[in-house]
mmCIF file of C-alpha atoms in Angstrom:
data_model
loop_
_atom_site.group_PDB
_atom_site.id
_atom_site.type_symbol
_atom_site.label_atom_id
_atom_site.label_comp_id
_atom_site.label_asym_id
_atom_site.label_seq_id
_atom_site.Cartn_x
_atom_site.Cartn_y
_atom_site.Cartn_z
ATOM 1 C CA MET A 1 -10.978 80.678 46.674
ATOM 2 C CA ARG A 2 -12.781 81.853 43.585
ATOM 3 C CA CYS A 3 -11.778 83.156 40.213
ATOM 4 C CA LYS A 4 -14.361 85.217 38.305
ATOM 5 C CA SER A 5 -14.300 86.868 34.912
ATOM 6 C CA ALA A 6 -14.129 90.635 34.758
ATOM 7 C CA ILE A 7 -17.225 90.636 32.611
ATOM 8 C CA GLU A 8 -19.293 89.064 35.403
ATOM 9 C CA GLN A 9 -20.945 90.740 38.380
ATOM 10 C CA PRO A 10 -18.838 92.060 41.306
ATOM 11 C CA GLY A 11 -16.796 89.409 43.045
ATOM 12 C CA HIS A 12 -17.777 87.000 45.755
ATOM 13 C CA ARG A 13 -16.735 87.917 49.301
ATOM 14 C CA SER A 14 -15.786 85.212 51.704
ATOM 15 C CA SER A 15 -18.413 84.239 54.289
ATOM 16 C CA ARG A 16 -15.723 82.827 56.578
ATOM 17 C CA PRO A 17 -15.935 84.257 60.169
ATOM 18 C CA THR A 18 -13.648 87.270 60.607
ATOM 19 C CA GLY A 19 -12.395 86.050 63.971
ATOM 20 C CA LYS A 20 -10.743 83.041 62.357
ATOM 21 C CA PRO A 21 -7.901 83.735 59.881
ATOM 22 C CA PRO A 22 -8.324 82.137 56.448
ATOM 23 C CA PRO A 23 -6.044 79.199 55.544
ATOM 24 C CA ARG A 24 -2.829 80.274 53.903
ATOM 25 C CA ASN A 25 -0.535 78.822 51.330
ATOM 26 C CA HIS A 26 2.676 78.407 53.318
ATOM 27 C CA ALA A 27 4.866 77.983 50.240
ATOM 28 C CA ASN A 28 6.413 81.460 49.798
ATOM 29 C CA PRO A 29 3.389 83.346 51.263
ATOM 30 C CA PRO A 30 3.322 87.148 50.796
ATOM 31 C CA GLN A 31 3.346 89.179 54.018
ATOM 32 C CA ALA A 32 0.193 91.085 53.060
ATOM 33 C CA LEU A 33 -1.917 87.956 53.496
ATOM 34 C CA ALA A 34 -1.467 88.012 57.284
ATOM 35 C CA THR A 35 -3.009 91.479 57.634
ATOM 36 C CA ASP A 36 -5.475 91.621 54.737
ATOM 37 C CA PRO A 37 -8.762 90.011 55.900
ATOM 38 C CA ASP A 38 -10.424 90.420 52.516
ATOM 39 C CA ARG A 39 -7.357 88.918 50.763
ATOM 40 C CA ARG A 40 -7.609 91.509 48.019
ATOM 41 C CA TYR A 41 -4.535 93.058 46.472
ATOM 42 C CA ASN A 42 -3.543 96.198 44.632
ATOM 43 C CA ALA A 43 -0.519 97.189 42.598
ATOM 44 C CA ASP A 44 1.342 98.580 45.631
ATOM 45 C CA THR A 45 0.874 95.354 47.599
ATOM 46 C CA PHE A 46 2.061 93.309 44.631
ATOM 47 C CA LEU A 47 5.242 95.376 44.211
ATOM 48 C CA ARG A 48 5.987 95.541 47.949
ATOM 49 C CA ASN A 49 6.098 91.763 48.029
ATOM 50 C CA GLY A 50 8.728 91.449 45.335
ATOM 51 C CA GLY A 51 6.362 91.188 42.388
ATOM 52 C CA ARG A 52 7.020 92.526 38.920
ATOM 53 C CA MET A 53 4.612 94.418 36.668
ATOM 54 C CA THR A 54 3.952 91.326 34.550
ATOM 55 C CA SER A 55 1.029 89.970 32.570
ATOM 56 C CA LEU A 56 -0.423 86.539 33.334
ATOM 57 C CA LEU A 57 -1.880 84.582 30.406
ATOM 58 C CA SER A 58 -4.737 82.286 31.445
ATOM 59 C CA HIS A 59 -7.777 80.216 30.427
ATOM 60 C CA ILE A 60 -8.194 79.674 26.650
ATOM 61 C CA SER A 61 -5.063 81.666 25.773
ATOM 62 C CA ALA A 62 -2.934 79.636 28.164
ATOM 63 C CA PHE A 63 -4.341 76.433 26.674
ATOM 64 C CA GLU A 64 -3.437 77.583 23.160
ATOM 65 C CA TYR A 65 0.104 78.479 24.235
ATOM 66 C CA TRP A 66 0.720 75.178 26.063
ATOM 67 C CA ARG A 67 -0.285 73.318 22.913
ATOM 68 C CA HIS A 68 2.649 74.939 21.103
ATOM 69 C CA VAL A 69 5.212 74.147 23.802
ATOM 70 C CA GLY A 70 7.738 71.653 22.495
ATOM 71 C CA MET A 71 7.676 73.026 18.953
ATOM 72 C CA PRO A 72 10.604 75.024 17.515
ATOM 73 C CA GLY A 73 10.804 78.426 19.211
ATOM 74 C CA PHE A 74 8.604 77.473 22.165
ATOM 75 C CA ALA A 75 10.593 76.604 25.256
ATOM 76 C CA THR A 76 8.795 75.136 28.249
ATOM 77 C CA PRO A 77 7.891 77.926 30.726
ATOM 78 C CA GLU A 78 9.654 77.618 34.081
ATOM 79 C CA PRO A 79 7.648 77.095 37.302
ATOM 80 C CA SER A 80 7.271 80.241 39.408
ATOM 81 C CA ARG A 81 6.798 80.587 43.158
ATOM 82 C CA THR A 82 4.393 83.461 42.636
ATOM 83 C CA THR A 83 0.992 83.001 44.268
ATOM 84 C CA ILE A 84 -0.528 86.422 43.516
ATOM 85 C CA ALA A 85 -1.952 87.433 40.155
ATOM 86 C CA PRO A 86 -0.438 90.676 38.786
ATOM 87 C CA PRO A 87 -2.569 93.831 39.041
ATOM 88 C CA ASN A 88 -2.881 94.334 35.296
ATOM 89 C CA PHE A 89 -2.926 92.446 32.015
ATOM 90 C CA ALA A 90 -1.343 94.151 29.008
ATOM 91 C CA VAL A 91 -2.479 92.793 25.639
ATOM 92 C CA SER A 92 0.602 94.301 23.981
ATOM 93 C CA ASP A 93 2.830 91.883 25.920
ATOM 94 C CA PHE A 94 1.537 89.043 23.751
ATOM 95 C CA ASP A 95 1.102 90.755 20.373
ATOM 96 C CA TRP A 96 3.856 88.622 18.869
ATOM 97 C CA LEU A 97 1.926 85.470 19.728
ATOM 98 C CA VAL A 98 -1.283 86.826 18.195
ATOM 99 C CA ASN A 99 0.503 88.009 15.046
ATOM 100 C CA THR A 100 1.990 84.526 14.538
ATOM 101 C CA SER A 101 -1.456 82.889 15.001
ATOM 102 C CA VAL A 102 -0.380 81.082 18.159
ATOM 103 C CA LEU A 103 -3.088 82.804 20.218
ATOM 104 C CA SER A 104 -6.586 83.725 19.112
ATOM 105 C CA ARG A 105 -8.477 86.853 20.129
ATOM 106 C CA PRO A 106 -9.725 87.849 22.585
ATOM 107 C CA LEU A 107 -6.772 87.184 24.858
ATOM 108 C CA HIS A 108 -7.520 85.870 28.338
ATOM 109 C CA GLY A 109 -5.525 87.091 31.315
ATOM 110 C CA LEU A 110 -5.641 86.815 35.093
ATOM 111 C CA THR A 111 -5.390 89.895 37.332
ATOM 112 C CA SER A 112 -5.790 90.664 41.033
ATOM 113 C CA ILE A 113 -7.839 93.830 40.448
ATOM 114 C CA LYS A 114 -11.181 94.271 38.717
ATOM 115 C CA HIS A 115 -10.759 96.692 35.804
ATOM 116 C CA LYS A 116 -13.277 98.797 33.931
ATOM 117 C CA ARG A 117 -14.315 97.572 30.528
ATOM 118 C CA THR A 118 -12.105 98.689 27.673
ATOM 119 C CA ASN A 119 -12.069 98.349 23.908
ATOM 120 C CA GLU A 120 -9.066 96.038 24.097
ATOM 121 C CA PRO A 121 -9.627 92.521 22.663
ATOM 122 C CA ALA A 122 -9.121 90.888 26.051
ATOM 123 C CA VAL A 123 -11.043 89.144 28.818
ATOM 124 C CA ARG A 124 -9.583 89.874 32.245
ATOM 125 C CA HIS A 125 -10.436 87.249 34.846
ATOM 126 C CA VAL A 126 -10.033 88.353 38.456
ATOM 127 C CA ALA A 127 -8.343 86.253 41.153
ATOM 128 C CA TYR A 128 -9.391 87.993 44.364
ATOM 129 C CA GLN A 129 -7.528 85.508 46.522
ATOM 130 C CA GLU A 130 -4.096 83.987 46.683
ATOM 131 C CA LEU A 131 -3.527 81.333 44.036
ATOM 132 C CA PRO A 132 -2.536 77.785 45.025
ATOM 133 C CA PHE A 133 1.186 77.109 44.948
ATOM 134 C CA GLY A 134 2.160 75.862 41.481
ATOM 135 C CA SER A 135 -0.380 78.010 39.631
ATOM 136 C CA VAL A 136 2.049 80.179 37.663
ATOM 137 C CA CYS A 137 4.897 79.607 35.209
ATOM 138 C CA SER A 138 7.236 82.183 33.648
ATOM 139 C CA ILE A 139 7.624 82.611 29.902
ATOM 140 C CA SER A 140 9.926 85.589 30.491
ATOM 141 C CA PRO A 141 10.483 88.077 33.347
ATOM 142 C CA GLU A 142 7.574 90.157 32.027
ATOM 143 C CA GLN A 143 5.344 87.352 30.749
ATOM 144 C CA ARG A 144 3.734 84.669 32.858
ATOM 145 C CA ILE A 145 1.230 81.939 32.174
ATOM 146 C CA ALA A 146 -1.122 79.739 34.158
ATOM 147 C CA SER A 147 0.503 76.384 34.879
ATOM 148 C CA PRO A 148 -0.735 73.315 32.957
ATOM 149 C CA GLU A 149 -2.634 72.172 36.057
ATOM 150 C CA LEU A 150 -4.405 75.526 36.543
ATOM 151 C CA THR A 151 -5.071 75.845 32.805
ATOM 152 C CA ILE A 152 -6.909 72.511 32.747
ATOM 153 C CA ILE A 153 -9.130 73.625 35.625
ATOM 154 C CA GLN A 154 -9.830 76.970 33.932
ATOM 155 C CA ILE A 155 -10.995 75.427 30.647
ATOM 156 C CA ALA A 156 -12.921 72.552 32.276
ATOM 157 C CA PRO A 157 -16.295 74.379 32.274
ATOM 158 C CA LEU A 158 -16.018 74.869 28.494
ATOM 159 C CA MET A 159 -15.611 71.191 27.666
ATOM 160 C CA SER A 160 -17.606 67.990 27.893
ATOM 161 C CA PHE A 161 -16.389 65.371 30.357
ATOM 162 C CA THR A 162 -14.901 63.181 27.605
ATOM 163 C CA GLU A 163 -13.144 66.134 25.963
ATOM 164 C CA LEU A 164 -11.647 67.125 29.305
ATOM 165 C CA VAL A 165 -10.279 63.622 29.910
ATOM 166 C CA CYS A 166 -8.739 63.683 26.404
ATOM 167 C CA ILE A 167 -7.072 67.048 27.064
ATOM 168 C CA ILE A 168 -5.656 65.789 30.373
ATOM 169 C CA CYS A 169 -4.259 62.745 28.529
ATOM 170 C CA GLU A 170 -2.698 65.092 25.965
ATOM 171 C CA PHE A 171 -1.093 67.324 28.604
ATOM 172 C CA CYS A 172 0.201 64.206 30.395
ATOM 173 C CA GLY A 173 1.139 62.515 27.127
ATOM 174 C CA LEU A 174 4.017 62.432 24.685
ATOM 175 C CA PHE A 175 2.357 64.418 21.887
ATOM 176 C CA THR A 176 0.547 67.606 21.006
ATOM 177 C CA ILE A 177 -1.643 68.702 18.105
ATOM 178 C CA ASN A 178 -0.768 71.443 15.604
ATOM 179 C CA GLU A 179 -3.426 71.659 12.895
ATOM 180 C CA SER A 180 -1.281 74.041 10.817
ATOM 181 C CA LEU A 181 1.208 71.243 10.036
ATOM 182 C CA GLU A 182 0.815 68.572 7.354
ATOM 183 C CA ASN A 183 1.224 65.951 10.079
ATOM 184 C CA PRO A 184 -0.578 67.546 13.055
ATOM 185 C CA LEU A 185 0.784 64.986 15.531
ATOM 186 C CA VAL A 186 3.936 66.406 17.173
ATOM 187 C CA LYS A 187 6.080 64.546 19.729
ATOM 188 C CA ARG A 188 7.007 66.319 22.965
ATOM 189 C CA ALA A 189 7.710 65.666 26.649
ATOM 190 C CA PRO A 190 4.721 65.600 29.044
ATOM 191 C CA LEU A 191 3.669 69.000 30.407
ATOM 192 C CA THR A 192 2.399 67.492 33.649
ATOM 193 C CA SER A 193 1.185 64.166 35.043
ATOM 194 C CA VAL A 194 -1.977 62.640 36.462
ATOM 195 C CA ALA A 195 -0.372 62.652 39.924
ATOM 196 C CA LYS A 196 0.516 66.367 39.693
ATOM 197 C CA ILE A 197 -2.983 67.344 38.559
ATOM 198 C CA THR A 198 -4.526 65.276 41.349
ATOM 199 C CA ALA A 199 -2.287 66.943 43.946
ATOM 200 C CA PHE A 200 -3.019 70.408 42.535
ATOM 201 C CA CYS A 201 -6.777 69.780 42.708
ATOM 202 C CA GLN A 202 -6.412 69.071 46.420
ATOM 203 C CA ARG A 203 -4.700 72.454 46.912
ATOM 204 C CA ALA A 204 -7.091 74.386 44.668
ATOM 205 C CA LYS A 205 -10.414 73.663 46.333
ATOM 206 C CA GLY A 206 -12.950 76.371 45.544
ATOM 207 C CA LEU A 207 -11.831 77.233 42.025
ATOM 208 C CA THR A 208 -14.417 77.105 39.258
ATOM 209 C CA GLY A 209 -13.976 73.836 37.366
ATOM 210 C CA ILE A 210 -12.193 72.015 40.195
ATOM 211 C CA ALA A 211 -14.909 69.399 40.816
ATOM 212 C CA LYS A 212 -15.141 68.446 37.144
ATOM 213 C CA THR A 213 -11.359 68.261 36.779
ATOM 214 C CA ALA A 214 -10.948 66.171 39.935
ATOM 215 C CA GLN A 215 -13.464 63.691 38.567
ATOM 216 C CA ALA A 216 -12.007 63.617 35.032
ATOM 217 C CA VAL A 217 -8.402 63.082 36.146
ATOM 218 C CA LYS A 218 -9.421 59.797 37.781
ATOM 219 C CA TYR A 219 -9.917 58.318 34.303
ATOM 220 C CA ALA A 220 -6.933 59.952 32.577
ATOM 221 C CA HIS A 221 -3.657 58.196 31.722
ATOM 222 C CA ASP A 222 -0.033 59.275 31.438
ATOM 223 C CA ARG A 223 2.245 58.724 28.420
ATOM 224 C CA SER A 224 -0.244 58.566 25.559
ATOM 225 C CA ARG A 225 1.534 58.857 22.200
ATOM 226 C CA SER A 226 -1.465 59.806 20.048
ATOM 227 C CA PRO A 227 -5.151 60.719 20.236
ATOM 228 C CA MET A 228 -6.016 57.249 18.928
ATOM 229 C CA GLU A 229 -4.155 55.581 21.793
ATOM 230 C CA THR A 230 -6.128 57.824 24.132
ATOM 231 C CA ALA A 231 -9.387 56.850 22.434
ATOM 232 C CA ALA A 232 -8.565 53.142 22.651
ATOM 233 C CA ILE A 233 -7.657 53.068 26.332
ATOM 234 C CA LEU A 234 -10.666 55.204 27.296
ATOM 235 C CA LEU A 235 -13.061 52.901 25.445
ATOM 236 C CA PHE A 236 -11.584 49.974 27.365
ATOM 237 C CA THR A 237 -11.264 51.557 30.818
ATOM 238 C CA LEU A 238 -14.038 54.124 31.291
ATOM 239 C CA PRO A 239 -16.928 52.844 33.443
ATOM 240 C CA GLN A 240 -19.999 51.452 31.692
ATOM 241 C CA GLN A 241 -21.992 54.454 32.894
ATOM 242 C CA ARG A 242 -19.894 56.514 30.475
ATOM 243 C CA GLY A 243 -19.806 53.985 27.617
ATOM 244 C CA GLY A 244 -16.571 52.129 28.419
ATOM 245 C CA TYR A 245 -15.943 48.469 29.230
ATOM 246 C CA SER A 246 -14.703 49.052 32.810
ATOM 247 C CA LEU A 247 -11.466 47.110 32.190
ATOM 248 C CA SER A 248 -9.381 48.773 34.902
ATOM 249 C CA GLY A 249 -5.675 48.275 35.503
ATOM 250 C CA ALA A 250 -4.481 49.280 32.027
ATOM 251 C CA ARG A 251 -1.216 51.189 31.478
ATOM 252 C CA LEU A 252 -0.079 53.208 28.463
ATOM 253 C CA ASN A 253 3.445 52.857 27.078
ATOM 254 C CA ARG A 254 4.911 51.448 30.291
ATOM 255 C CA LYS A 255 8.090 49.389 30.008
ATOM 256 C CA ILE A 256 7.875 45.716 30.873
ATOM 257 C CA THR A 257 10.841 43.437 31.547
ATOM 258 C CA LEU A 258 11.177 40.659 28.983
ATOM 259 C CA SER A 259 11.943 37.043 29.720
ATOM 260 C CA PRO A 260 15.475 35.729 28.892
ATOM 261 C CA LYS A 261 14.119 34.053 25.754
ATOM 262 C CA ALA A 262 12.362 37.231 24.651
ATOM 263 C CA ARG A 263 15.495 39.312 25.277
ATOM 264 C CA LYS A 264 17.394 37.240 22.752
ATOM 265 C CA MET A 265 14.633 37.717 20.202
ATOM 266 C CA ALA A 266 14.266 41.485 20.715
ATOM 267 C CA GLY A 267 17.890 42.295 21.509
ATOM 268 C CA ILE A 268 16.884 44.483 24.480
ATOM 269 C CA ASP A 269 15.799 43.904 28.080
ATOM 270 C CA ARG A 270 12.570 45.914 28.123
ATOM 271 C CA LEU A 271 9.853 47.026 25.707
ATOM 272 C CA GLU A 272 6.943 49.484 25.843
ATOM 273 C CA PRO A 273 3.617 48.027 24.669
ATOM 274 C CA ASP A 274 0.914 50.484 23.632
ATOM 275 C CA ILE A 275 -1.626 49.292 26.227
ATOM 276 C CA VAL A 276 -0.908 46.606 28.818
ATOM 277 C CA TRP A 277 -2.888 44.972 31.606
ATOM 278 C CA PRO A 278 0.012 43.636 33.728
ATOM 279 C CA LYS A 279 -2.098 41.399 35.967
ATOM 280 C CA ALA A 280 -4.054 39.932 33.052
ATOM 281 C CA LYS A 281 -0.854 39.535 30.989
ATOM 282 C CA SER A 282 -2.666 41.104 28.026
ATOM 283 C CA ILE A 283 -1.335 43.637 25.539
ATOM 284 C CA VAL A 284 -3.123 45.710 22.890
ATOM 285 C CA GLU A 285 -0.957 47.123 20.102
ATOM 286 C CA TYR A 286 -2.607 49.838 18.001
ATOM 287 C CA ASP A 287 -1.889 49.403 14.291
ATOM 288 C CA SER A 288 -2.535 52.625 12.366
ATOM 289 C CA LYS A 289 -2.029 52.878 8.608
ATOM 290 C CA ALA A 290 -0.844 56.430 9.103
ATOM 291 C CA PHE A 291 2.139 55.392 11.204
ATOM 292 C CA HIS A 292 2.688 51.667 10.567
ATOM 293 C CA ASN A 293 2.778 51.348 6.787
ATOM 294 C CA GLN A 294 6.539 51.252 6.336
ATOM 295 C CA GLU A 295 8.236 47.930 5.774
ATOM 296 C CA ALA A 296 10.769 48.540 8.564
ATOM 297 C CA ARG A 297 7.970 49.383 10.996
ATOM 298 C CA ILE A 298 6.016 46.259 10.051
ATOM 299 C CA SER A 299 9.107 44.120 10.675
ATOM 300 C CA ASN A 300 9.691 45.815 14.020
ATOM 301 C CA ASP A 301 6.053 45.238 15.051
ATOM 302 C CA ALA A 302 6.441 41.530 14.303
ATOM 303 C CA ARG A 303 9.564 41.295 16.487
ATOM 304 C CA ARG A 304 7.783 43.128 19.302
ATOM 305 C CA LYS A 305 4.810 40.786 19.133
ATOM 306 C CA ASN A 306 7.060 37.721 19.217
ATOM 307 C CA ALA A 307 8.986 39.105 22.204
ATOM 308 C CA PHE A 308 5.786 39.864 24.138
ATOM 309 C CA THR A 309 4.425 36.394 23.385
ATOM 310 C CA ALA A 310 7.648 34.760 24.518
ATOM 311 C CA SER A 311 7.321 36.681 27.813
ATOM 312 C CA GLY A 312 3.901 35.183 28.465
ATOM 313 C CA PHE A 313 1.679 38.035 27.240
ATOM 314 C CA ARG A 314 -1.318 37.682 24.976
ATOM 315 C CA VAL A 315 -1.004 40.240 22.190
ATOM 316 C CA ILE A 316 -4.028 41.709 20.391
ATOM 317 C CA THR A 317 -3.580 43.964 17.380
ATOM 318 C CA LEU A 318 -6.162 46.753 17.257
ATOM 319 C CA THR A 319 -6.884 48.573 13.987
ATOM 320 C CA SER A 320 -8.851 51.745 13.385
ATOM 321 C CA ALA A 321 -11.590 49.686 11.731
ATOM 322 C CA GLN A 322 -11.933 47.544 14.853
ATOM 323 C CA LEU A 323 -11.910 50.623 17.046
ATOM 324 C CA ASN A 324 -14.890 51.911 15.046
ATOM 325 C CA SER A 325 -16.833 48.651 15.338
ATOM 326 C CA LYS A 326 -18.984 47.807 18.347
ATOM 327 C CA THR A 327 -18.934 44.104 17.466
ATOM 328 C CA GLU A 328 -15.131 43.910 17.212
ATOM 329 C CA MET A 329 -14.576 45.933 20.371
ATOM 330 C CA ASP A 330 -16.974 43.647 22.249
ATOM 331 C CA LYS A 331 -14.887 40.633 21.198
ATOM 332 C CA ILE A 332 -11.589 42.230 22.244
ATOM 333 C CA ALA A 333 -12.991 43.430 25.582
ATOM 334 C CA THR A 334 -14.364 39.969 26.296
ATOM 335 C CA HIS A 335 -10.964 38.419 25.499
ATOM 336 C CA ILE A 336 -9.124 40.819 27.844
ATOM 337 C CA ALA A 337 -11.672 40.287 30.617
ATOM 338 C CA ALA A 338 -11.328 36.482 30.272
ATOM 339 C CA ALA A 339 -7.556 36.767 30.624
ATOM 340 C CA ALA A 340 -8.147 38.599 33.916
ATOM 341 C CA LYS A 341 -10.652 35.899 34.933
ATOM 342 C CA LYS A 342 -13.507 38.371 34.748
ATOM 343 C CA ARG A 343 -16.590 38.894 32.615
ATOM 344 C CA VAL A 344 -17.906 41.949 30.827
ATOM 345 C CA ARG A 345 -21.370 42.181 32.359
ATOM 346 C CA ILE A 346 -23.682 44.635 30.625
ATOM 347 C CA ALA A 347 -26.837 45.063 32.689
ATOM 348 C CA LYS A 348 -28.778 47.216 30.199
ATOM 349 C CA PRO A 349 -27.357 46.656 26.685
ATOM 350 C CA ALA A 350 -29.573 49.242 24.964
ATOM 351 C CA THR A 351 -28.562 52.002 27.380
ATOM 352 C CA PHE A 352 -24.901 50.951 27.362
ATOM 353 C CA TYR A 353 -24.522 50.911 23.575
ATOM 354 C CA ALA A 354 -26.308 54.244 23.254
ATOM 355 C CA LYS A 355 -23.767 55.779 25.651
ATOM 356 C CA GLN A 356 -20.892 54.034 23.888
ATOM 357 C CA LYS A 357 -22.119 55.434 20.580
ATOM 358 C CA LEU A 358 -21.862 58.960 21.979
ATOM 359 C CA LEU A 359 -18.464 58.181 23.503
ATOM 360 C CA ARG A 360 -17.101 56.999 20.148
ATOM 361 C CA MET A 361 -18.428 60.113 18.447
ATOM 362 C CA GLU A 362 -16.525 62.306 20.896
ATOM 363 C CA LEU A 363 -13.339 60.242 20.832
ATOM 364 C CA LEU A 364 -13.074 59.498 17.123
ATOM 365 C CA HIS A 365 -15.152 62.051 15.252
ATOM 366 C CA CYS A 366 -14.866 65.216 17.289
ATOM 367 C CA ASP A 367 -13.578 68.179 15.240
ATOM 368 C CA GLY A 368 -13.281 70.448 18.237
ATOM 369 C CA VAL A 369 -15.240 71.980 21.045
ATOM 370 C CA HIS A 370 -18.476 73.561 19.813
ATOM 371 C CA ARG A 371 -18.470 77.333 19.774
ATOM 372 C CA LYS A 372 -20.518 79.046 22.453
ATOM 373 C CA GLN A 373 -20.267 82.541 23.894
ATOM 374 C CA HIS A 374 -17.132 81.673 25.874
ATOM 375 C CA ALA A 375 -16.219 78.344 24.250
ATOM 376 C CA LEU A 376 -12.775 77.407 23.017
ATOM 377 C CA SER A 377 -11.874 78.394 19.492
ATOM 378 C CA GLU A 378 -12.078 75.613 16.918
ATOM 379 C CA ARG A 379 -8.299 75.607 16.568
ATOM 380 C CA ALA A 380 -7.693 75.540 20.321
ATOM 381 C CA GLY A 381 -10.325 72.895 20.871
ATOM 382 C CA GLN A 382 -8.859 70.284 18.553
ATOM 383 C CA GLN A 383 -7.899 67.286 20.694
ATOM 384 C CA VAL A 384 -8.435 64.202 18.532
ATOM 385 C CA GLU A 385 -7.040 63.074 15.201
ATOM 386 C CA ARG A 386 -8.994 63.879 12.091
ATOM 387 C CA THR A 387 -10.223 60.551 10.770
ATOM 388 C CA LYS A 388 -11.279 59.859 7.200
ATOM 389 C CA THR A 389 -14.150 57.718 8.444
ATOM 390 C CA SER A 390 -17.533 59.334 8.931
ATOM 391 C CA LEU A 391 -20.476 58.081 10.913
ATOM 392 C CA SER A 392 -20.410 54.936 8.748
ATOM 393 C CA TRP A 393 -19.242 53.002 11.817
ATOM 394 C CA LEU A 394 -22.906 52.932 12.843
ATOM 395 C CA ALA A 395 -23.507 49.974 10.551
ATOM 396 C CA ASP A 396 -26.694 47.930 10.647
ATOM 397 C CA ASP A 397 -24.942 44.913 12.161
ATOM 398 C CA ASP A 398 -23.578 47.092 14.976
ATOM 399 C CA LEU A 399 -27.034 48.370 15.818
ATOM 400 C CA ALA A 400 -28.516 44.897 16.114
#
């Protein structure tokens, strides 16, 4: 299956032998698929199979909308059993989202028919084939949107590998980013999960961006609470070929059962550490001035640390300054590896630290995806916290 933009050349036709029927999605399949060898659809076919004349938001526009889900006035779209893109995309259906600066122009939509170019501020992408089950969600009866899983695949070609992993962590995490707010970090329920994206990739073979997404999701984590937590766990867990320390087995914000002694100290049975390596009995707690400067929070952090220690865990406090320092991160990674009875072996230090330098720049100092002809808008591409630090983390002692 292939999804091409309406501004590209005429669509790809399947080279599959005509004597052998193409594989079908058996979850609510439309009847037309059994008799349509080219698997192309028109408005009549769409309506005959119970479809509505709706518009399907996709690609960059879908990404921008999903980032607002969870905020006041933005309910989570409901999953739809639809597997066919509508025949048309009406820009007017989403004017209210453009006028409120939720979506940027041009709007991106998915249709089942290639349309002639118009003066409308829209890019119509064409899905010539049936979409994988779970590709569509409903905003309203007349407005639909690509599911979080499909949206990630659609924007994958526009992003670097590290940026894509960060976006997957955000969609699977407990936060979103809204740059228009004084505090851009907004809490919300996860839109999807690593397991759901992995399963969707297996159903969506052939889509543009699928290979990159399938590779990126292997390194993503569920339940991140902030971009800095995402940055920390990726620096620890990504393979050395990508600038990480290859410390696998880490979990984000997963509850652990406390020992009887620790329960008395904490007053509860279970706690959620920021990052935990269960087998190594090691915990990393991220201490950010932005969120941990209140006296009550400091007292709570101390109780948490005491409870984790009483349960047999080694607790390491990680600050933003340490996260920006190669020397400090080397020490922490070595400590965690020793707890797991392993060693951090760096075969080619010069190559490794050069890659880690680039990784830190993307994780900690990225102000958005760079604009290209079809790149994400600066507002839509924001996926990491704005930090007050500049490239000063490249200190002389770190380069030695």
